[in-house]
Short mmCIF file of C-alpha atoms in Angstrom, two decimals:
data_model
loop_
_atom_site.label_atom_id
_atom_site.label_comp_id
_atom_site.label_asym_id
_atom_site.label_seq_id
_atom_site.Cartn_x
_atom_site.Cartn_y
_atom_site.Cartn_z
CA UNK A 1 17.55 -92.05 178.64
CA UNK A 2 18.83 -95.00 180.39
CA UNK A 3 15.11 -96.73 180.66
CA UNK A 4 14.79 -96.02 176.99
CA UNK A 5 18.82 -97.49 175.79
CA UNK A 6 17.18 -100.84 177.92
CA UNK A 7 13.83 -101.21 176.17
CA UNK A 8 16.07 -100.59 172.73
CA UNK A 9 19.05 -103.15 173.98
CA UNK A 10 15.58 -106.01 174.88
CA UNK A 11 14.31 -105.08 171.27
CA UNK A 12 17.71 -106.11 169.64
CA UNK A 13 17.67 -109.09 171.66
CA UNK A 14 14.20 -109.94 170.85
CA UNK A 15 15.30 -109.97 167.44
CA UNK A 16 18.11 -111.60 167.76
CA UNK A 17 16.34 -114.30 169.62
CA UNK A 18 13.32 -114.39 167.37
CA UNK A 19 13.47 -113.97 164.31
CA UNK A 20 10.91 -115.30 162.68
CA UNK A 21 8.64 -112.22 164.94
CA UNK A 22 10.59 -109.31 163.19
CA UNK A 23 10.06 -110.98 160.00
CA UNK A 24 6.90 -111.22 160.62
CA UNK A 25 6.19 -107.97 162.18
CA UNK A 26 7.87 -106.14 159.57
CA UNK A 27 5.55 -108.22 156.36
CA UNK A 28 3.52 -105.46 154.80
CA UNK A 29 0.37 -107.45 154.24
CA UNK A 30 -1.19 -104.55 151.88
CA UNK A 31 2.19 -104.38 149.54
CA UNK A 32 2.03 -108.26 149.73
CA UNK A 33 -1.49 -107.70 148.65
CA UNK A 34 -0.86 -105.25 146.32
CA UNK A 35 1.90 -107.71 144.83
CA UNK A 36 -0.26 -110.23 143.53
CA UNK A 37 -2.91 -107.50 142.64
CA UNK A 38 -1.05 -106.07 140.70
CA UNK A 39 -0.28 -109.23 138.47
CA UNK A 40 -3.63 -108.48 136.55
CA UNK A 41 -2.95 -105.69 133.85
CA UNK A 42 -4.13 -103.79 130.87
CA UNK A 43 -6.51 -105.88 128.68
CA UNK A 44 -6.44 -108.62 130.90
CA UNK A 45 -7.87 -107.13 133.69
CA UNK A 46 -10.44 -104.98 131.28
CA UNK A 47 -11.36 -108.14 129.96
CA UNK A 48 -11.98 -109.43 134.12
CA UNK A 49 -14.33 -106.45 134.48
CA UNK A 50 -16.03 -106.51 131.58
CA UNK A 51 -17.53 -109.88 131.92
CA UNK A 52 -18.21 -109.64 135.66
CA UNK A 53 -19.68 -106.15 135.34
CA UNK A 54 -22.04 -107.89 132.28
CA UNK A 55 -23.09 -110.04 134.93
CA UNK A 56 -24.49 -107.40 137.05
CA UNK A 57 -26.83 -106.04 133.88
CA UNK A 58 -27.91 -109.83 133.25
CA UNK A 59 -29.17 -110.00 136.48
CA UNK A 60 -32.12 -107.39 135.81
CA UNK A 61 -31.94 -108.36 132.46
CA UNK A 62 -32.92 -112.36 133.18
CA UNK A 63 -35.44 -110.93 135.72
CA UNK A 64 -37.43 -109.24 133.05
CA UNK A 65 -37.30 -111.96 130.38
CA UNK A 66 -39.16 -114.76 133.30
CA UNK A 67 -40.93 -111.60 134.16
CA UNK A 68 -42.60 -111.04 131.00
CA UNK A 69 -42.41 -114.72 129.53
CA UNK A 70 -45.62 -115.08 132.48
CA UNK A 71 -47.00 -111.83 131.39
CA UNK A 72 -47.24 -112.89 127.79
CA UNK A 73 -48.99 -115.94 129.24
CA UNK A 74 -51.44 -114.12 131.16
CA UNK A 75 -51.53 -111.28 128.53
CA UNK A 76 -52.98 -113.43 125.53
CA UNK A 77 -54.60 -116.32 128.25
CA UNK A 78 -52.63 -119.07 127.45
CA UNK A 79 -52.64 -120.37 131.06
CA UNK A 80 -55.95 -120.29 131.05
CA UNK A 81 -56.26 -122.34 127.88
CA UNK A 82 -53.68 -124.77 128.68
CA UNK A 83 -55.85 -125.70 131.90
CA UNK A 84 -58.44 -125.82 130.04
CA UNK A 85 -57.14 -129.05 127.86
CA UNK A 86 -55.68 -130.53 130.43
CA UNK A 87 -58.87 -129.97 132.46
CA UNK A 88 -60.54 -131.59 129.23
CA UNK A 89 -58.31 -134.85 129.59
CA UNK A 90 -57.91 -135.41 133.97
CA UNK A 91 -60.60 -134.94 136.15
CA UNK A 92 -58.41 -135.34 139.37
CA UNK A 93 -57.23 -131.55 140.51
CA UNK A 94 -53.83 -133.05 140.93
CA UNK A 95 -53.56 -134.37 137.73
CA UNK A 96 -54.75 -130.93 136.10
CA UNK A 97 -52.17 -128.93 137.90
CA UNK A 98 -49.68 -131.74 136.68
CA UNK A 99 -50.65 -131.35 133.45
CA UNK A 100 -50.84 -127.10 133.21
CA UNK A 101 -47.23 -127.59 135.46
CA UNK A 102 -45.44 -129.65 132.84
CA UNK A 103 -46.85 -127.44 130.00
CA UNK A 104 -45.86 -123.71 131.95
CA UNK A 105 -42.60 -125.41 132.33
CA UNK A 106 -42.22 -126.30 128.76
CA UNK A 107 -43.45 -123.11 127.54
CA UNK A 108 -40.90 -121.41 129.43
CA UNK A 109 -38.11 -123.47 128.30
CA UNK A 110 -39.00 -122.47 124.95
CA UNK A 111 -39.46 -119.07 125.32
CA UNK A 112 -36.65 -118.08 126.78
CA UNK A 113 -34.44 -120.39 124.77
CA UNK A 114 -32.43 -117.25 123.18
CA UNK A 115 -31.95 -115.79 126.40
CA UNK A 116 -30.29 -119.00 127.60
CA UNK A 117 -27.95 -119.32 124.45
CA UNK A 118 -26.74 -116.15 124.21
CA UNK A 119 -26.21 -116.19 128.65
CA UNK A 120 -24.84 -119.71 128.61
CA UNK A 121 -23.24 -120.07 125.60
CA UNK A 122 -22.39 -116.97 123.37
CA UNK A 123 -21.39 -114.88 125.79
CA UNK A 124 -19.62 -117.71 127.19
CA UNK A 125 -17.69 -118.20 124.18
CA UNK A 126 -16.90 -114.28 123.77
CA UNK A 127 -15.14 -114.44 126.67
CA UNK A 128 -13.08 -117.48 126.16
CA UNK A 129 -14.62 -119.41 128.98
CA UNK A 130 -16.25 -121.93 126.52
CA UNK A 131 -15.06 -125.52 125.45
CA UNK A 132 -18.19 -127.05 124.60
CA UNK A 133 -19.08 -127.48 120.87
CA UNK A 134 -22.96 -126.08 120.59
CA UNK A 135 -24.20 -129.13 119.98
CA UNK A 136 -22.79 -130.36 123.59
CA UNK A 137 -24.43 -127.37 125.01
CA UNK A 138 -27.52 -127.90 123.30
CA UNK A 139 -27.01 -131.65 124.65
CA UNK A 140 -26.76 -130.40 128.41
CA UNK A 141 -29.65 -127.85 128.48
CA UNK A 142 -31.84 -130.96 127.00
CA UNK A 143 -31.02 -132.85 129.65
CA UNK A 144 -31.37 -130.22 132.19
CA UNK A 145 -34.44 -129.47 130.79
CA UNK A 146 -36.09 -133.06 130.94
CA UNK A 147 -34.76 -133.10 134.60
CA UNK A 148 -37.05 -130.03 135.87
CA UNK A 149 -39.87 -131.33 133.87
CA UNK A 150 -39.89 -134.36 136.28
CA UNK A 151 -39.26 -132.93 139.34
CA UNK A 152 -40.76 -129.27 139.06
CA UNK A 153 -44.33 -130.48 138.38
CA UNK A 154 -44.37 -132.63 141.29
CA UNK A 155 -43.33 -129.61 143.79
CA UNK A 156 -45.84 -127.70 142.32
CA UNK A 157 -48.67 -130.14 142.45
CA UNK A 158 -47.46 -130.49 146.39
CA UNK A 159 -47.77 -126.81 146.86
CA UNK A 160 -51.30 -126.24 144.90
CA UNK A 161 -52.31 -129.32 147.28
CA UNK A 162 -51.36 -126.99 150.08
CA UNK A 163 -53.25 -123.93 149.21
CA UNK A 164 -56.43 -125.73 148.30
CA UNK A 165 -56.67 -127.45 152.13
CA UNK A 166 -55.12 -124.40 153.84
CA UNK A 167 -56.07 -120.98 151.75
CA UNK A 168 -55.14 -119.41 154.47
CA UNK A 169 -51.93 -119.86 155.71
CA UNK A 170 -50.34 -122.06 152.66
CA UNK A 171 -47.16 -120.47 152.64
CA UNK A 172 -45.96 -122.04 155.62
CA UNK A 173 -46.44 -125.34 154.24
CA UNK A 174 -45.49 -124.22 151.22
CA UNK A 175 -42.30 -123.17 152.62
CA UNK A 176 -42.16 -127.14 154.05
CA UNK A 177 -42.53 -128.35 150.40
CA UNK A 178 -40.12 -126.54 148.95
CA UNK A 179 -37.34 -127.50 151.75
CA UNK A 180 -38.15 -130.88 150.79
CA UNK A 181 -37.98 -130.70 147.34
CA UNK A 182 -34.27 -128.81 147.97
CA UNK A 183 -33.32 -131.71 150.74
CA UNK A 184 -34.22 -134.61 147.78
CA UNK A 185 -32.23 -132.58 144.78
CA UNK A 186 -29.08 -132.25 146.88
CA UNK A 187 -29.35 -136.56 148.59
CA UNK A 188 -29.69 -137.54 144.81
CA UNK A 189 -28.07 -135.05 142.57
CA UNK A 190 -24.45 -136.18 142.98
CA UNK A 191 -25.08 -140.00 142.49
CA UNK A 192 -27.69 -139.63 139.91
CA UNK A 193 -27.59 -136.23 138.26
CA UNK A 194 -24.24 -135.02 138.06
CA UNK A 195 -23.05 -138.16 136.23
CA UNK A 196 -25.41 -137.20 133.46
CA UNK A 197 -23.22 -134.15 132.77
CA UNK A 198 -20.11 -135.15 133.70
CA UNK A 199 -18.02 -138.44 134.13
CA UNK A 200 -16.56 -138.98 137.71
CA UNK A 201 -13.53 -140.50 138.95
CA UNK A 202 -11.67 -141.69 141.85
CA UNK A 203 -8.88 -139.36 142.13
CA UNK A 204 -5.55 -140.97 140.99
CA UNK A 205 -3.13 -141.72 143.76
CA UNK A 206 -0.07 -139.21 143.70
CA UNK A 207 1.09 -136.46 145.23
CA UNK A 208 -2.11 -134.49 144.80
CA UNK A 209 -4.27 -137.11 146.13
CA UNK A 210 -1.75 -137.87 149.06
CA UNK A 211 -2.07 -134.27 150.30
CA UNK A 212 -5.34 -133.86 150.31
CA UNK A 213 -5.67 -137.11 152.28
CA UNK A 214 -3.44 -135.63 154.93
CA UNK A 215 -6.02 -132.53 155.19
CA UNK A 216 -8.63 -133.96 155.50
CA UNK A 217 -7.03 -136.53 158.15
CA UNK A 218 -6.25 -133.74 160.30
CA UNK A 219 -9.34 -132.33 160.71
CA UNK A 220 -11.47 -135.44 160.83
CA UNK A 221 -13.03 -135.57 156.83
CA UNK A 222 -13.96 -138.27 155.17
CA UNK A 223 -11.06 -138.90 152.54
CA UNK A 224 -12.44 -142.34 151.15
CA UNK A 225 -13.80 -140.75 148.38
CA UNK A 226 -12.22 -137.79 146.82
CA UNK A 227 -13.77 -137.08 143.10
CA UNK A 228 -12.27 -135.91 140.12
CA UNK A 229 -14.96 -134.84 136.62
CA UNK A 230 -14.05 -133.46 133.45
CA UNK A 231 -15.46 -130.22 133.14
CA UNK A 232 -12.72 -129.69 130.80
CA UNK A 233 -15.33 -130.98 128.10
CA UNK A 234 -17.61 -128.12 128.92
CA UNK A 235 -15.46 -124.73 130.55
CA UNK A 236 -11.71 -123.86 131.22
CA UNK A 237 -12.99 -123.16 135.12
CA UNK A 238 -11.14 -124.08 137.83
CA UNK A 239 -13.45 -125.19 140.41
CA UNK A 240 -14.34 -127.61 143.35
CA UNK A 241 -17.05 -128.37 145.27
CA UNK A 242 -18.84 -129.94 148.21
CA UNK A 243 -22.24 -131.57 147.20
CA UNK A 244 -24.95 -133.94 148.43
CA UNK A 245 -26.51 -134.79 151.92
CA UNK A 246 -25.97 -137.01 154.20
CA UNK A 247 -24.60 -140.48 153.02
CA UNK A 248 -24.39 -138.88 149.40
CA UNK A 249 -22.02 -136.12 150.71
CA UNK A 250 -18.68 -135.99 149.18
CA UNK A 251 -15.78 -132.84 147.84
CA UNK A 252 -15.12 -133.53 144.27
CA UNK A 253 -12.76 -131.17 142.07
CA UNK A 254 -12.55 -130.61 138.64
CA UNK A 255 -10.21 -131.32 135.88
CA UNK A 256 -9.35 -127.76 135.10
CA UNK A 257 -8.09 -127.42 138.58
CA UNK A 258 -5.96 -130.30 138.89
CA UNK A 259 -4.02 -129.32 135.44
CA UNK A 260 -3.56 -125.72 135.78
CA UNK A 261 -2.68 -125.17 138.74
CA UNK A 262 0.48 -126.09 141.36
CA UNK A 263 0.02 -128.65 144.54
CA UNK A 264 0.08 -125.62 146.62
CA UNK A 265 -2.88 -124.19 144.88
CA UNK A 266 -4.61 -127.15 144.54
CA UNK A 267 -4.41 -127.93 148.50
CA UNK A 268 -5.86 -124.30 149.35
CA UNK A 269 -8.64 -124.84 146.68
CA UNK A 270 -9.14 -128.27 148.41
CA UNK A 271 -8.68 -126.77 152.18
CA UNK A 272 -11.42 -124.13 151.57
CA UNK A 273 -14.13 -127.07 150.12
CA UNK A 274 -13.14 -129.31 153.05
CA UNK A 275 -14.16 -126.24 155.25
CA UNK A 276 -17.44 -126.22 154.11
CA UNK A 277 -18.13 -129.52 155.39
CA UNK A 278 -16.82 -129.26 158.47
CA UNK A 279 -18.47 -126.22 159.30
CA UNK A 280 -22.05 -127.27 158.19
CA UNK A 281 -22.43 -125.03 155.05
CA UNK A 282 -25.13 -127.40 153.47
CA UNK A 283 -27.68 -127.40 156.27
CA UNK A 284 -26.80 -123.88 157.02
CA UNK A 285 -27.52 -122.77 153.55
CA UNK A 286 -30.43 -124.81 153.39
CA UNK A 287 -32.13 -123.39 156.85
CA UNK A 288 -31.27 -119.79 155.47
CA UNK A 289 -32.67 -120.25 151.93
CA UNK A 290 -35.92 -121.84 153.41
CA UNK A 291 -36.61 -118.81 156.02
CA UNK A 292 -36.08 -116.53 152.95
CA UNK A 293 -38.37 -119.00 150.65
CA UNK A 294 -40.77 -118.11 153.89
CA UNK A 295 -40.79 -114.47 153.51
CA UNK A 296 -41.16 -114.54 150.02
CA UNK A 297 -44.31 -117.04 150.14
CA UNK A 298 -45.98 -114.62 152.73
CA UNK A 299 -45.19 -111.89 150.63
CA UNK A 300 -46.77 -114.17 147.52
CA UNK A 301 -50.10 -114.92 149.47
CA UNK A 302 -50.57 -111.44 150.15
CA UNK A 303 -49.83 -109.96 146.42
CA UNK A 304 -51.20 -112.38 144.55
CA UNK A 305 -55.20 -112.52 145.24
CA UNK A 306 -54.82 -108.81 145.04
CA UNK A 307 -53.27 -109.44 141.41
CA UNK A 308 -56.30 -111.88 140.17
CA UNK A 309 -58.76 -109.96 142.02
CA UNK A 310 -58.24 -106.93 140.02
CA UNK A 311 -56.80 -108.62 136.65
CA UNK A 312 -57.89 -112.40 137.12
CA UNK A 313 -61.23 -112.12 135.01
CA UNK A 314 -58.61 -110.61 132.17
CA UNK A 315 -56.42 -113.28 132.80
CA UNK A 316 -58.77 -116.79 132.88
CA UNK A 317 -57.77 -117.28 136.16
CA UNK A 318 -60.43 -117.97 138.66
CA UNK A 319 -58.21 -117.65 142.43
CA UNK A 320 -54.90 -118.89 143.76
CA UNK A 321 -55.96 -122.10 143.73
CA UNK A 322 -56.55 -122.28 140.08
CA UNK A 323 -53.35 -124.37 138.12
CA UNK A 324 -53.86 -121.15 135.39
CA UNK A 325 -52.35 -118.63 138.24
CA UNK A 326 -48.84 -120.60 137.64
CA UNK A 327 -47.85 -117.15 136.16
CA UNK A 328 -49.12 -114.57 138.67
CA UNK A 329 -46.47 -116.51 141.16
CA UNK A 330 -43.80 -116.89 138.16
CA UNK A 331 -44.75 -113.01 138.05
CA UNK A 332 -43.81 -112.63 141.75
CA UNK A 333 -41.18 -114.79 141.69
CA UNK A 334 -39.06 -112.82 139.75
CA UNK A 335 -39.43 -109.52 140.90
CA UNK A 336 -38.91 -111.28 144.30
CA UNK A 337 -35.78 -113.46 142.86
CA UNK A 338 -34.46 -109.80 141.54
CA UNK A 339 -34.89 -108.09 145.47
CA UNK A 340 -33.36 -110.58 147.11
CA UNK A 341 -30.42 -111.23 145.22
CA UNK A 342 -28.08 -109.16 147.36
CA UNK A 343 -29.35 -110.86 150.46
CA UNK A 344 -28.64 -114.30 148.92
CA UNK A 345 -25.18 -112.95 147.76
CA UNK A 346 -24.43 -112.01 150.97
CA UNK A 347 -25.28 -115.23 153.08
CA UNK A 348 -23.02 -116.77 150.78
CA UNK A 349 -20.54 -115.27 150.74
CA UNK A 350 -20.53 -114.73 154.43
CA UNK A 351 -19.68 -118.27 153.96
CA UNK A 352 -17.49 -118.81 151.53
CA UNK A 353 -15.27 -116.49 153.73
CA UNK A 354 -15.41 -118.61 156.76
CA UNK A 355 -14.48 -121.26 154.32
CA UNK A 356 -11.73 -119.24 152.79
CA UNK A 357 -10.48 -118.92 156.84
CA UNK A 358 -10.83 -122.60 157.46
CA UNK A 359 -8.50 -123.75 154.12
CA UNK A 360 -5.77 -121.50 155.35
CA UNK A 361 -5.43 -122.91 158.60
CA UNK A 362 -5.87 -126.64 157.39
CA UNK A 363 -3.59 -126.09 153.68
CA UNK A 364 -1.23 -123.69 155.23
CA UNK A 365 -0.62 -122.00 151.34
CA UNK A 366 -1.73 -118.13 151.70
CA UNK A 367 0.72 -117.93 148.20
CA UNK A 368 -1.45 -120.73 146.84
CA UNK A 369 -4.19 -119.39 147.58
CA UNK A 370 -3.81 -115.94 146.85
CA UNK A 371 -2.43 -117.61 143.07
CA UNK A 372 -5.63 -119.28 143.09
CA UNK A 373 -7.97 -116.13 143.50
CA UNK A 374 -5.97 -114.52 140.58
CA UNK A 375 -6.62 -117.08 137.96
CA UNK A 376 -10.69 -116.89 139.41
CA UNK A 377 -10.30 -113.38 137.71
CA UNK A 378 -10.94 -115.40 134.15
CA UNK A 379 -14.68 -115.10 135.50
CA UNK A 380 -14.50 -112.44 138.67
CA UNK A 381 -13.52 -108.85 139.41
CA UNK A 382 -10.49 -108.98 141.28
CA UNK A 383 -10.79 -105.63 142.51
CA UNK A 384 -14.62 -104.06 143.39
CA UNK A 385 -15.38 -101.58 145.46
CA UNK A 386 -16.97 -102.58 148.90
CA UNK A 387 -20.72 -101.80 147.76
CA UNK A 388 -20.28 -103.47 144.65
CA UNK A 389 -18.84 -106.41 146.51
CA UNK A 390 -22.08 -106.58 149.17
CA UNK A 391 -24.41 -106.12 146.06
CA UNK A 392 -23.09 -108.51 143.31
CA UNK A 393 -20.80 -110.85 144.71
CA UNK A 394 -21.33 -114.32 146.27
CA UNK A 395 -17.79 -114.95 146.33
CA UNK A 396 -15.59 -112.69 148.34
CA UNK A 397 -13.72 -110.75 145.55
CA UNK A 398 -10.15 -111.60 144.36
CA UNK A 399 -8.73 -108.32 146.49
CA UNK A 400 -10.24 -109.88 149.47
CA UNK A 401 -8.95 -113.25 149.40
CA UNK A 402 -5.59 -112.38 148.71
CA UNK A 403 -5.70 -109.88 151.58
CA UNK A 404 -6.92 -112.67 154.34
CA UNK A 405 -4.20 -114.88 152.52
CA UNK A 406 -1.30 -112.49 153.04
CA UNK A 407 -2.82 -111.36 156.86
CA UNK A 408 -2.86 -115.22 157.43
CA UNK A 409 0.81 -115.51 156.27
CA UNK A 410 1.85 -112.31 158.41
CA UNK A 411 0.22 -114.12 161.36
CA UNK A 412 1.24 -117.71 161.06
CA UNK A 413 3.92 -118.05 159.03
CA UNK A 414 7.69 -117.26 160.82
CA UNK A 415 10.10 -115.08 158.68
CA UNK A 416 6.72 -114.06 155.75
CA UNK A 417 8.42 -112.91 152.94
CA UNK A 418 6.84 -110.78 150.14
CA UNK A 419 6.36 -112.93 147.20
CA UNK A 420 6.14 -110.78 143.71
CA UNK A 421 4.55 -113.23 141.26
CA UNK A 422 4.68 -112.81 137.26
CA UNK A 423 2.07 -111.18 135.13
CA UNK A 424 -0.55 -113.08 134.71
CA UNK A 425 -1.23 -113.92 130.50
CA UNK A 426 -2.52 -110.37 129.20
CA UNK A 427 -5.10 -111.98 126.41
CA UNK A 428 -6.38 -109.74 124.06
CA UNK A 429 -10.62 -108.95 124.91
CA UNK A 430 -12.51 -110.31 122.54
CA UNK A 431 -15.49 -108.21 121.33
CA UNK A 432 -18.70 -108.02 122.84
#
């Protein structure tokens, strides 16, 4: 009894002398959790579900439509007769499979040109993510489209290249190709692509600017530069993002995050993007996608002389070599594209959380950015269950950022108290 009224007289002193620990010891991260959670009602939150759950179905859905946009090719040989007339105007094998490359792409453009309006625009629209006239977003998906038809005939005149001097083991160098092709898009497309979509600006100086600075400072980041575009013109997303490569490498943050939301919530956002760069995410990303583009070449030069030896005389198409296989690997592609997506999901998401981790510890706002993975809920599920999260997500859910935020805040923050936001805006669904 008297060892026990000790240990009980310590504890009060304890308290008494620290009282930022019992605050903090007594901070009920899951009702903190459950707090913000619970922010995102009634239509609002069936109207969060019902577009991210859509998203799941347009997965297999856009898998099918590439899927049988190649089989219709192969179906009625139009490969075939595409290299055909090209064969008819180059003699040079890389000029033919530049010629059949630019005219799959632009058959496939075509093609599935309803797919892409109702995915990227209607259903867009429906759910009141859209701010783009059509005629912008007919603008933008020109341009986009004039874009691949440069560069994806040129990566595909490398790789044909490849498997007529090595027939054999192409898909390593394949593999090689392809990393390069990645390595060049990400150098060039913040300096020379995304200004054809978007108009970039030096962030203003203010309070904003100011505190991301003072991040960035403290952990060593690059803070010359710090971009601001108007994606405004185009979504109501709030977003940010860490692009480029090397000397092109820079954090830029949209519009629609500096205006709707508070400096708190702003410096998490901003905390989470600097993260990525410090920890590497752009050559780890890029190593990871290029072992996977690995498997899935082996996997390629194994199914697909099987496929033209048992269909190819059907088809037009001679071997792999032949610029009229183009669909047999679309073919593949797809179903691959479609098998791999929870793998992909995952590896990003593995580090998006790392990132999440890093922003707390360099922002210091788990309420900012807890209020920040509520409004992503315009676009996300705030609250899956954990095999739907591993499956379909390359974002941790809502539920699971605002849990690490309120841990973080029991951990690292003296005195936590429980913050009980307001509702979030309950708009009415809009139909489907």
């Amino acid at each position: 009894m008297q060892k026990r009224r000790i240990a009980l007289s310590l504890a009060a002193l304890a308290a008494l002398a620290l009282p930022g620990l019992a605050h903090a010891q007594s901070f009920d991260v899951e009702a903190a959790t459950r707090a913000y959670l619970d922010t995102l009602q009634g239509a609002a939150r069936a109207k969060s579900d019902a577009y991210f759950e859509g998203g799941y179905w347009l997965i297999l859905w856009g898998a099918l439509v590439s899927f049988l946009t190649d089989a219709l090719m192969l179906r009625f040989r139009i490969s075939a007769w595409v290299r055909d007339k090209v064969s008819g105007r180059f003699a040079r094998p890389n000029l033919v499979v530049w010629g059949t490359a630019l005219l799959y792409g632009l058959w496939g453009s075509i093609v599935t040109f309803p797919w892409a309006i109702y995915t990227g625009f209607l259903r867009e629209q429906q759910y009141g993510l859209m701010n783009q006239s059509f005629g912008g977003w007919l603008g933008d998906q020109i341009t986009a489209t004039a874009i691949s038809l440069v560069f994806f005939p040129l990566m595909v005149v490398a790789i044909y290249a490849v498997i007529r001097r090595f027939p054999r083991n192409w898909w390593m160098l394949a593999t090689g190709v392809v990393l390069f092709f990645v390595m060049l898009g990400a150098l060039i497309a913040p300096v020379y692509i995304a200004p054809l979509f978007n108009k970039y600006t030096e962030l203003p100086a203010g309070p904003v600017r100011d505190r991301i600075v003072a991040m960035a400072k403290s952990r060593d980041v690059p803070a010359e530069h710090i971009y601001l575009f108007d994606a405004s013109k185009q979504t109501k997303r709030i977003s940010a993002n860490v692009s480029g490569l090397g000397p092109t490498i820079r954090i830029s943050l949209n519009d629609n995050l500096l205006n709707r939301t508070t400096l708190p919530e702003t410096a998490a956002v901003m905390g989470h993007e600097m993260g990525h760069y410090v920890l590497g995410h752009v050559w780890r990303g890029i190593l990871v996608m290029s072992l996977l583009a690995a498997l899935v070449f082996f996997a390629i030069s194994r199914a697909a002389p099987a496929l033209i030896a048992r269909y190819g005389e059907r088809w037009g198409v001679r071997d792999l070599a032949d610029p009229a296989s183009m669909p047999v690997f679309g073919m593949l592609l797809a179903m691959a594209g479609l098998l791999v997506t929870p793998i992909t999901n995952t590896l990003v998401r593995v580090n998006e959380s790392d990132a999440d981790a890093f922003g707390l510890d360099v922002a210091r706002e788990p309420d900012g950015f807890a209020l920040t993975a509520m409004k992503l809920s315009e676009y996300r599920k705030i609250e899956p269950g954990p095999i739907e999260e591993m499956l379909f997500f390359d974002h941790p859910s809502g539920a699971t950022r605002v849990r690490m935020s309120m841990q973080w805040k029991k951990d690292h923050v003296p005195g936590a108290q429980m913050v009980v936001p307001p509702p979030m805006q309950q708009d009415q669904p809009e139909a489907k």
